[in-house]
PDB file of C-alpha atoms in Angstrom:
ATOM      1  CA  GLY A  11      17.432   0.180   3.443  1.00 86.00           C
ATOM      2  CA  ASP A  12      14.313   1.754   5.075  1.00 90.00           C
ATOM      3  CA  SER A  13      12.019  -0.591   6.921  1.00 95.00           C
ATOM      4  CA  VAL A  14       8.878  -0.346   9.028  1.00 97.00           C
ATOM      5  CA  THR A  15       8.012  -2.931  12.006  1.00 97.00           C
ATOM      6  CA  GLN A  16       4.490  -3.309  13.389  1.00 97.00           C
ATOM      7  CA  THR A  17       4.745  -5.316  16.539  1.00 96.00           C
ATOM      8  CA  GLU A  18       1.225  -6.745  16.274  1.00 95.00           C
ATOM      9  CA  GLY A  19       0.229  -9.079  13.795  1.00 95.00           C
ATOM     10  CA  GLN A  20      -3.250  -9.539  14.992  1.00 97.00           C
ATOM     11  CA  VAL A  21      -5.360  -7.364  17.510  1.00 98.00           C
ATOM     12  CA  ALA A  22      -8.770  -8.746  18.923  1.00 98.00           C
ATOM     13  CA  LEU A  23     -10.794  -6.104  20.878  1.00 98.00           C
ATOM     14  CA  SER A  24     -14.270  -5.425  22.104  1.00 98.00           C
ATOM     15  CA  GLU A  25     -16.455  -2.580  21.037  1.00 97.00           C
ATOM     16  CA  GLU A  26     -15.405   0.819  22.849  1.00 97.00           C
ATOM     17  CA  ASP A  27     -12.005  -0.769  23.729  1.00 98.00           C
ATOM     18  CA  PHE A  28      -8.854   1.412  23.363  1.00 98.00           C
ATOM     19  CA  LEU A  29      -6.734   0.611  20.385  1.00 98.00           C
ATOM     20  CA  THR A  30      -2.857   0.855  20.134  1.00 98.00           C
ATOM     21  CA  ILE A  31      -0.932  -0.538  17.265  1.00 98.00           C
ATOM     22  CA  HIS A  32       2.756  -0.144  17.373  1.00 98.00           C
ATOM     23  CA  CYS A  33       4.752   0.922  14.492  1.00 98.00           C
ATOM     24  CA  ASN A  34       8.612   1.622  14.580  1.00 98.00           C
ATOM     25  CA  TYR A  35      10.713   2.663  11.615  1.00 97.00           C
ATOM     26  CA  SER A  36      14.103   2.711  10.411  1.00 96.00           C
ATOM     27  CA  ALA A  37      15.256   5.246   7.751  1.00 93.00           C
ATOM     28  CA  SER A  38      18.447   7.063   6.664  1.00 85.00           C
ATOM     29  CA  GLY A  39      16.778  10.439   6.006  1.00 82.00           C
ATOM     30  CA  TYR A  40      13.780  12.241   7.514  1.00 88.00           C
ATOM     31  CA  PRO A  41      10.752  10.354   6.150  1.00 92.00           C
ATOM     32  CA  ALA A  42       6.975  11.042   6.227  1.00 94.00           C
ATOM     33  CA  LEU A  43       5.102   8.577   8.025  1.00 96.00           C
ATOM     34  CA  PHE A  44       1.522   7.077   6.824  1.00 97.00           C
ATOM     35  CA  TRP A  45      -1.282   4.965   8.008  1.00 98.00           C
ATOM     36  CA  TYR A  46      -3.266   3.145   5.563  1.00 98.00           C
ATOM     37  CA  VAL A  47      -6.424   0.926   6.283  1.00 98.00           C
ATOM     38  CA  GLN A  48      -7.702  -1.824   4.239  1.00 97.00           C
ATOM     39  CA  TYR A  49     -11.283  -3.278   4.558  1.00 96.00           C
ATOM     40  CA  PRO A  50     -12.186  -6.704   3.243  1.00 93.00           C
ATOM     41  CA  GLY A  51     -12.474  -7.029  -0.303  1.00 90.00           C
ATOM     42  CA  GLU A  52     -10.954  -3.384  -1.120  1.00 93.00           C
ATOM     43  CA  GLY A  53      -7.638  -2.134  -1.690  1.00 95.00           C
ATOM     44  CA  PRO A  54      -5.547  -0.061   0.973  1.00 96.00           C
ATOM     45  CA  GLN A  55      -6.959   3.661   1.719  1.00 96.00           C
ATOM     46  CA  PHE A  56      -4.785   6.431   2.971  1.00 95.00           C
ATOM     47  CA  LEU A  57      -5.733   7.270   6.397  1.00 97.00           C
ATOM     48  CA  PHE A  58      -3.439  10.026   7.461  1.00 96.00           C
ATOM     49  CA  ARG A  59       0.167  11.047   7.392  1.00 95.00           C
ATOM     50  CA  ALA A  60       2.660  13.161   9.290  1.00 96.00           C
ATOM     51  CA  SER A  61       5.697  14.757   7.904  1.00 93.00           C
ATOM     52  CA  ARG A  62       7.743  16.270  10.788  1.00 93.00           C
ATOM     53  CA  ASP A  63       8.679  15.379  14.428  1.00 96.00           C
ATOM     54  CA  LYS A  64       6.088  15.740  17.086  1.00 97.00           C
ATOM     55  CA  GLU A  65       3.216  16.309  14.140  1.00 97.00           C
ATOM     56  CA  LYS A  66      -0.004  14.472  14.951  1.00 98.00           C
ATOM     57  CA  GLY A  67      -1.826  13.061  12.141  1.00 97.00           C
ATOM     58  CA  SER A  68      -5.630  11.875  12.444  1.00 98.00           C
ATOM     59  CA  SER A  69      -8.565  10.823  10.883  1.00 97.00           C
ATOM     60  CA  ARG A  70     -11.795   9.073  11.582  1.00 95.00           C
ATOM     61  CA  GLY A  71     -11.163   9.189  15.269  1.00 97.00           C
ATOM     62  CA  PHE A  72      -7.749   7.346  14.601  1.00 98.00           C
ATOM     63  CA  GLU A  73      -4.476   9.331  15.608  1.00 98.00           C
ATOM     64  CA  ALA A  74      -0.556   8.838  15.594  1.00 98.00           C
ATOM     65  CA  THR A  75       2.316  11.260  16.466  1.00 98.00           C
ATOM     66  CA  TYR A  76       5.531  11.314  14.746  1.00 98.00           C
ATOM     67  CA  ASP A  77       8.308  10.667  17.312  1.00 97.00           C
ATOM     68  CA  LYS A  78      11.630  11.084  15.883  1.00 96.00           C
ATOM     69  CA  GLY A  79      13.412  10.200  19.080  1.00 95.00           C
ATOM     70  CA  THR A  80      11.838   6.848  19.617  1.00 97.00           C
ATOM     71  CA  THR A  81      11.278   6.386  15.623  1.00 97.00           C
ATOM     72  CA  SER A  82       7.751   5.402  16.090  1.00 98.00           C
ATOM     73  CA  PHE A  83       4.191   6.289  14.888  1.00 98.00           C
ATOM     74  CA  HIS A  84       1.885   4.324  16.969  1.00 98.00           C
ATOM     75  CA  LEU A  85      -1.778   4.221  15.949  1.00 98.00           C
ATOM     76  CA  ARG A  86      -4.468   4.878  18.557  1.00 98.00           C
ATOM     77  CA  LYS A  87      -8.178   5.130  18.909  1.00 98.00           C
ATOM     78  CA  ALA A  88     -10.159   5.861  22.082  1.00 97.00           C
ATOM     79  CA  SER A  89     -13.062   3.647  21.352  1.00 97.00           C
ATOM     80  CA  VAL A  90     -13.241   1.126  18.415  1.00 98.00           C
ATOM     81  CA  GLN A  91     -16.389  -0.026  16.631  1.00 97.00           C
ATOM     82  CA  GLU A  92     -16.962  -3.197  14.793  1.00 97.00           C
ATOM     83  CA  SER A  93     -16.819  -1.278  11.488  1.00 97.00           C
ATOM     84  CA  ASP A  94     -13.047  -0.664  12.227  1.00 98.00           C
ATOM     85  CA  SER A  95     -12.204  -4.255  11.620  1.00 98.00           C
ATOM     86  CA  ALA A  96      -9.622  -4.154   8.946  1.00 98.00           C
ATOM     87  CA  VAL A  97      -5.865  -4.377   8.185  1.00 98.00           C
ATOM     88  CA  TYR A  98      -3.838  -1.491   9.224  1.00 98.00           C
ATOM     89  CA  TYR A  99      -0.500  -0.690   7.398  1.00 98.00           C
ATOM     90  CA  CYS A 100       2.117   1.841   8.675  1.00 98.00           C
ATOM     91  CA  ALA A 101       4.268   3.162   5.992  1.00 97.00           C
ATOM     92  CA  LEU A 102       7.169   5.500   5.399  1.00 95.00           C
ATOM     93  CA  GLY A 103       8.244   7.423   2.344  1.00 91.00           C
ATOM     94  CA  ASP A 104      10.239  10.528   1.011  1.00 83.00           C
ATOM     95  CA  LEU A 105       8.136  13.461   0.048  1.00 76.00           C
ATOM     96  CA  THR A 106      10.826  15.620  -0.839  1.00 73.00           C
ATOM     97  CA  GLY A 107      11.494  14.026  -4.335  1.00 65.00           C
ATOM     98  CA  ALA A 108       9.541  13.301  -7.463  1.00 60.00           C
ATOM     99  CA  ASN A 109       8.855   9.620  -6.342  1.00 60.00           C
ATOM    100  CA  THR A 110       6.560  10.262  -3.456  1.00 61.00           C
ATOM    101  CA  GLY A 111       4.596   7.077  -3.969  1.00 70.00           C
ATOM    102  CA  LYS A 112       7.525   4.844  -3.209  1.00 84.00           C
ATOM    103  CA  LEU A 113       6.387   3.663   0.127  1.00 91.00           C
ATOM    104  CA  THR A 114       7.774   1.201   2.358  1.00 93.00           C
ATOM    105  CA  PHE A 115       4.928  -0.599   4.192  1.00 96.00           C
ATOM    106  CA  GLY A 116       4.986  -2.648   7.335  1.00 97.00           C
ATOM    107  CA  HIS A 117       3.641  -6.156   7.193  1.00 97.00           C
ATOM    108  CA  GLY A 118      -0.001  -5.130   8.326  1.00 97.00           C
ATOM    109  CA  THR A 119      -1.955  -5.613  11.480  1.00 98.00           C
ATOM    110  CA  ILE A 120      -5.215  -7.443  11.459  1.00 98.00           C
ATOM    111  CA  LEU A 121      -7.617  -5.805  13.781  1.00 98.00           C
ATOM    112  CA  ARG A 122     -10.974  -7.629  14.780  1.00 98.00           C
ATOM    113  CA  VAL A 123     -13.502  -5.862  16.899  1.00 98.00           C
ATOM    114  CA  HIS A 124     -16.236  -7.916  18.375  1.00 96.00           C
ATOM    115  CA  PRO A 125     -19.676  -6.576  19.298  1.00 93.00           C
TER     116      PRO A 125
ATOM    117  CA  ASP B  10     -14.590   9.776  -8.916  1.00 55.00           C
ATOM    118  CA  THR B  11     -11.495   8.367  -6.979  1.00 61.00           C
ATOM    119  CA  THR B  12     -11.595   4.874  -8.509  1.00 88.00           C
ATOM    120  CA  VAL B  13      -8.730   2.700  -9.533  1.00 96.00           C
ATOM    121  CA  LYS B  14      -9.995  -0.601 -11.423  1.00 97.00           C
ATOM    122  CA  GLN B  15      -8.265  -3.769 -11.788  1.00 97.00           C
ATOM    123  CA  ASN B  16      -8.675  -6.501 -14.031  1.00 96.00           C
ATOM    124  CA  PRO B  17      -9.149  -9.554 -13.788  1.00 97.00           C
ATOM    125  CA  ARG B  18      -9.767  -9.528 -10.000  1.00 96.00           C
ATOM    126  CA  TYR B  19      -8.600 -13.361 -10.075  1.00 97.00           C
ATOM    127  CA  LYS B  20      -6.328 -14.980 -12.379  1.00 98.00           C
ATOM    128  CA  LEU B  21      -5.423 -18.762 -12.471  1.00 98.00           C
ATOM    129  CA  ALA B  22      -2.275 -19.468 -14.470  1.00 97.00           C
ATOM    130  CA  ARG B  23      -0.088 -22.430 -15.244  1.00 97.00           C
ATOM    131  CA  VAL B  24       3.630 -22.426 -14.457  1.00 97.00           C
ATOM    132  CA  GLY B  25       5.527 -21.061 -17.722  1.00 96.00           C
ATOM    133  CA  LYS B  26       2.561 -19.411 -19.094  1.00 96.00           C
ATOM    134  CA  PRO B  27       2.347 -15.643 -19.361  1.00 97.00           C
ATOM    135  CA  VAL B  28       0.216 -13.411 -17.130  1.00 97.00           C
ATOM    136  CA  ASN B  29      -1.238  -9.728 -18.141  1.00 98.00           C
ATOM    137  CA  LEU B  30      -2.652  -7.764 -15.393  1.00 98.00           C
ATOM    138  CA  ILE B  31      -4.651  -4.488 -16.230  1.00 98.00           C
ATOM    139  CA  CYS B  32      -5.214  -1.152 -14.177  1.00 98.00           C
ATOM    140  CA  SER B  33      -7.179   1.929 -15.003  1.00 97.00           C
ATOM    141  CA  GLN B  34      -7.770   5.104 -13.317  1.00 96.00           C
ATOM    142  CA  THR B  35      -9.766   8.180 -14.504  1.00 92.00           C
ATOM    143  CA  MET B  36      -8.285  10.790 -12.105  1.00 91.00           C
ATOM    144  CA  ASN B  37      -5.679  12.026 -14.607  1.00 90.00           C
ATOM    145  CA  HIS B  38      -2.911  10.876 -12.084  1.00 91.00           C
ATOM    146  CA  ASP B  39       0.730  11.251 -13.287  1.00 90.00           C
ATOM    147  CA  THR B  40       2.098   8.251 -11.540  1.00 91.00           C
ATOM    148  CA  MET B  41       0.846   4.535 -11.410  1.00 94.00           C
ATOM    149  CA  TYR B  42       2.369   1.872  -9.373  1.00 94.00           C
ATOM    150  CA  TRP B  43       2.252  -1.973  -8.879  1.00 96.00           C
ATOM    151  CA  TYR B  44       2.812  -3.478  -5.627  1.00 96.00           C
ATOM    152  CA  GLN B  45       2.986  -7.141  -4.856  1.00 96.00           C
ATOM    153  CA  LYS B  46       1.401  -8.506  -1.572  1.00 96.00           C
ATOM    154  CA  LYS B  47       1.950 -11.957  -0.366  1.00 96.00           C
ATOM    155  CA  PRO B  48       0.306 -13.419   2.843  1.00 93.00           C
ATOM    156  CA  ASN B  49       2.196 -12.398   6.152  1.00 90.00           C
ATOM    157  CA  GLN B  50       4.508 -10.005   3.986  1.00 94.00           C
ATOM    158  CA  ALA B  51       4.380  -6.373   3.486  1.00 95.00           C
ATOM    159  CA  PRO B  52       3.211  -4.911   0.183  1.00 95.00           C
ATOM    160  CA  LYS B  53       6.427  -4.567  -1.947  1.00 94.00           C
ATOM    161  CA  LEU B  54       6.711  -2.053  -4.733  1.00 93.00           C
ATOM    162  CA  LEU B  55       7.602  -3.740  -7.982  1.00 94.00           C
ATOM    163  CA  LEU B  56       7.565  -0.798 -10.562  1.00 93.00           C
ATOM    164  CA  PHE B  57       5.848   2.701 -11.270  1.00 92.00           C
ATOM    165  CA  TYR B  58       5.391   4.930 -14.271  1.00 92.00           C
ATOM    166  CA  TYR B  59       5.780   8.547 -13.717  1.00 88.00           C
ATOM    167  CA  ASP B  60       4.171  10.020 -16.899  1.00 89.00           C
ATOM    168  CA  LYS B  61       5.852   7.639 -19.619  1.00 91.00           C
ATOM    169  CA  ILE B  62       9.008   6.892 -17.690  1.00 91.00           C
ATOM    170  CA  LEU B  63       9.138   3.392 -16.180  1.00 92.00           C
ATOM    171  CA  ASN B  64      11.185   2.834 -12.980  1.00 89.00           C
ATOM    172  CA  ARG B  65      11.495  -0.734 -11.775  1.00 89.00           C
ATOM    173  CA  GLU B  66      12.965  -1.740  -8.544  1.00 87.00           C
ATOM    174  CA  ALA B  67      16.412  -3.545  -8.677  1.00 83.00           C
ATOM    175  CA  ASP B  68      15.381  -6.949  -7.338  1.00 81.00           C
ATOM    176  CA  THR B  69      12.362  -7.341  -9.664  1.00 82.00           C
ATOM    177  CA  PHE B  70      13.973  -5.555 -12.564  1.00 71.00           C
ATOM    178  CA  GLU B  71      13.958  -8.906 -14.842  1.00 83.00           C
ATOM    179  CA  LYS B  72      10.818 -10.593 -13.480  1.00 88.00           C
ATOM    180  CA  PHE B  73       8.103  -7.953 -14.416  1.00 94.00           C
ATOM    181  CA  GLN B  74       7.364  -5.689 -17.502  1.00 94.00           C
ATOM    182  CA  SER B  75       4.895  -3.128 -17.736  1.00 96.00           C
ATOM    183  CA  SER B  76       3.357  -0.788 -20.379  1.00 96.00           C
ATOM    184  CA  ARG B  77       1.440   2.397 -20.075  1.00 96.00           C
ATOM    185  CA  PRO B  78      -0.157   3.240 -23.429  1.00 95.00           C
ATOM    186  CA  ASN B  79      -2.024   6.224 -22.250  1.00 93.00           C
ATOM    187  CA  ASN B  80      -2.336   8.209 -18.908  1.00 92.00           C
ATOM    188  CA  SER B  81      -5.231   6.085 -17.729  1.00 95.00           C
ATOM    189  CA  PHE B  82      -4.050   2.579 -18.148  1.00 96.00           C
ATOM    190  CA  CYS B  83      -0.879   0.604 -17.096  1.00 97.00           C
ATOM    191  CA  SER B  84      -0.301  -3.122 -17.312  1.00 97.00           C
ATOM    192  CA  LEU B  85       1.753  -5.624 -15.419  1.00 97.00           C
ATOM    193  CA  TYR B  86       3.168  -8.431 -17.506  1.00 97.00           C
ATOM    194  CA  ILE B  87       4.817 -11.872 -16.466  1.00 96.00           C
ATOM    195  CA  GLY B  88       6.447 -13.500 -19.377  1.00 94.00           C
ATOM    196  CA  SER B  89       6.761 -16.870 -17.785  1.00 94.00           C
ATOM    197  CA  ALA B  90       4.959 -17.410 -14.371  1.00 95.00           C
ATOM    198  CA  GLY B  91       6.372 -19.419 -11.719  1.00 95.00           C
ATOM    199  CA  LEU B  92       4.944 -20.608  -8.317  1.00 96.00           C
ATOM    200  CA  GLU B  93       6.613 -17.827  -6.502  1.00 95.00           C
ATOM    201  CA  TYR B  94       4.669 -15.228  -8.508  1.00 96.00           C
ATOM    202  CA  SER B  95       1.268 -16.401  -6.585  1.00 97.00           C
ATOM    203  CA  ALA B  96       0.255 -13.150  -4.795  1.00 97.00           C
ATOM    204  CA  MET B  97      -2.066 -10.178  -4.667  1.00 97.00           C
ATOM    205  CA  TYR B  98      -1.066  -7.578  -7.151  1.00 98.00           C
ATOM    206  CA  LEU B  99      -2.203  -3.928  -6.048  1.00 97.00           C
ATOM    207  CA  CYS B 100      -2.150  -1.194  -8.542  1.00 97.00           C
ATOM    208  CA  ALA B 101      -2.244   2.403  -6.994  1.00 95.00           C
ATOM    209  CA  SER B 102      -1.991   5.930  -8.748  1.00 94.00           C
ATOM    210  CA  SER B 103      -1.097   9.290  -7.159  1.00 91.00           C
ATOM    211  CA  ARG B 104      -1.147  12.883  -8.265  1.00 85.00           C
ATOM    212  CA  GLU B 105       2.208  14.933  -8.568  1.00 68.00           C
ATOM    213  CA  SER B 106       1.502  16.538  -5.359  1.00 60.00           C
ATOM    214  CA  ASN B 107       4.189  15.264  -2.973  1.00 66.00           C
ATOM    215  CA  THR B 108       1.528  13.983  -0.542  1.00 76.00           C
ATOM    216  CA  GLY B 109       2.523  10.427  -0.563  1.00 82.00           C
ATOM    217  CA  GLN B 110      -1.123   9.451  -0.919  1.00 89.00           C
ATOM    218  CA  LEU B 111      -1.906   6.513  -2.879  1.00 92.00           C
ATOM    219  CA  TYR B 112      -5.195   5.405  -4.448  1.00 94.00           C
ATOM    220  CA  PHE B 113      -5.224   1.623  -4.655  1.00 96.00           C
ATOM    221  CA  GLY B 114      -7.325  -0.652  -6.676  1.00 97.00           C
ATOM    222  CA  GLU B 115      -8.962  -3.761  -5.065  1.00 96.00           C
ATOM    223  CA  GLY B 116      -6.343  -5.978  -6.462  1.00 96.00           C
ATOM    224  CA  SER B 117      -5.590  -8.682  -8.804  1.00 97.00           C
ATOM    225  CA  LYS B 118      -5.122 -12.161  -7.013  1.00 97.00           C
ATOM    226  CA  LEU B 119      -2.816 -14.465  -9.156  1.00 98.00           C
ATOM    227  CA  THR B 120      -2.721 -18.269  -8.463  1.00 98.00           C
ATOM    228  CA  VAL B 121      -0.044 -20.010 -10.300  1.00 97.00           C
ATOM    229  CA  LEU B 122      -0.438 -23.865 -10.471  1.00 96.00           C
TER     230      LEU B 122
END
């Protein structure tokens, strides 16, 4: 079945550091790829998606580019802030059918940003 | 208002007892989902309603039940809780817009003793 692998379980950075969270996927079809963010005490929130090869998704200074060749969708941000501390989930899903909420999530990456 | 509300936020249950979790949304979304999240694991889809049609994942088919009495409400029911049911249960909803954008509630944390 489909799967998503996030390499980092936890990432600790200082403010203004560059962030990369690695996400690789395995899917039989041509899935859409997503990033969700979960702040403490809240549910996960949609960050952005990309639906085709080489498409870049972005929001709030975060970005990721769909790479079908390497089956990756790595999350990057040039300069993190303490307020970015959260859990980040990579996910995939099929947007072509009726069941577009059937997302397969990665385990999540805990980001801690120190002032 | 893009809010999904879940009740209770915390639930303590005894082994063998039933558990009922409630979710509501006022966005008139067609689809509502229940995900289970355990520590160090990915959120796992348990089931979802598209309008009034219930779809349950194959490996959770007999463990969870659900009802959706109207568009706004959806429940998750466990008939006899076991220790393995201890988890965070996340409810989400989405429009029929093929965007894959889900709106999640804050979750209901179930502890089974």
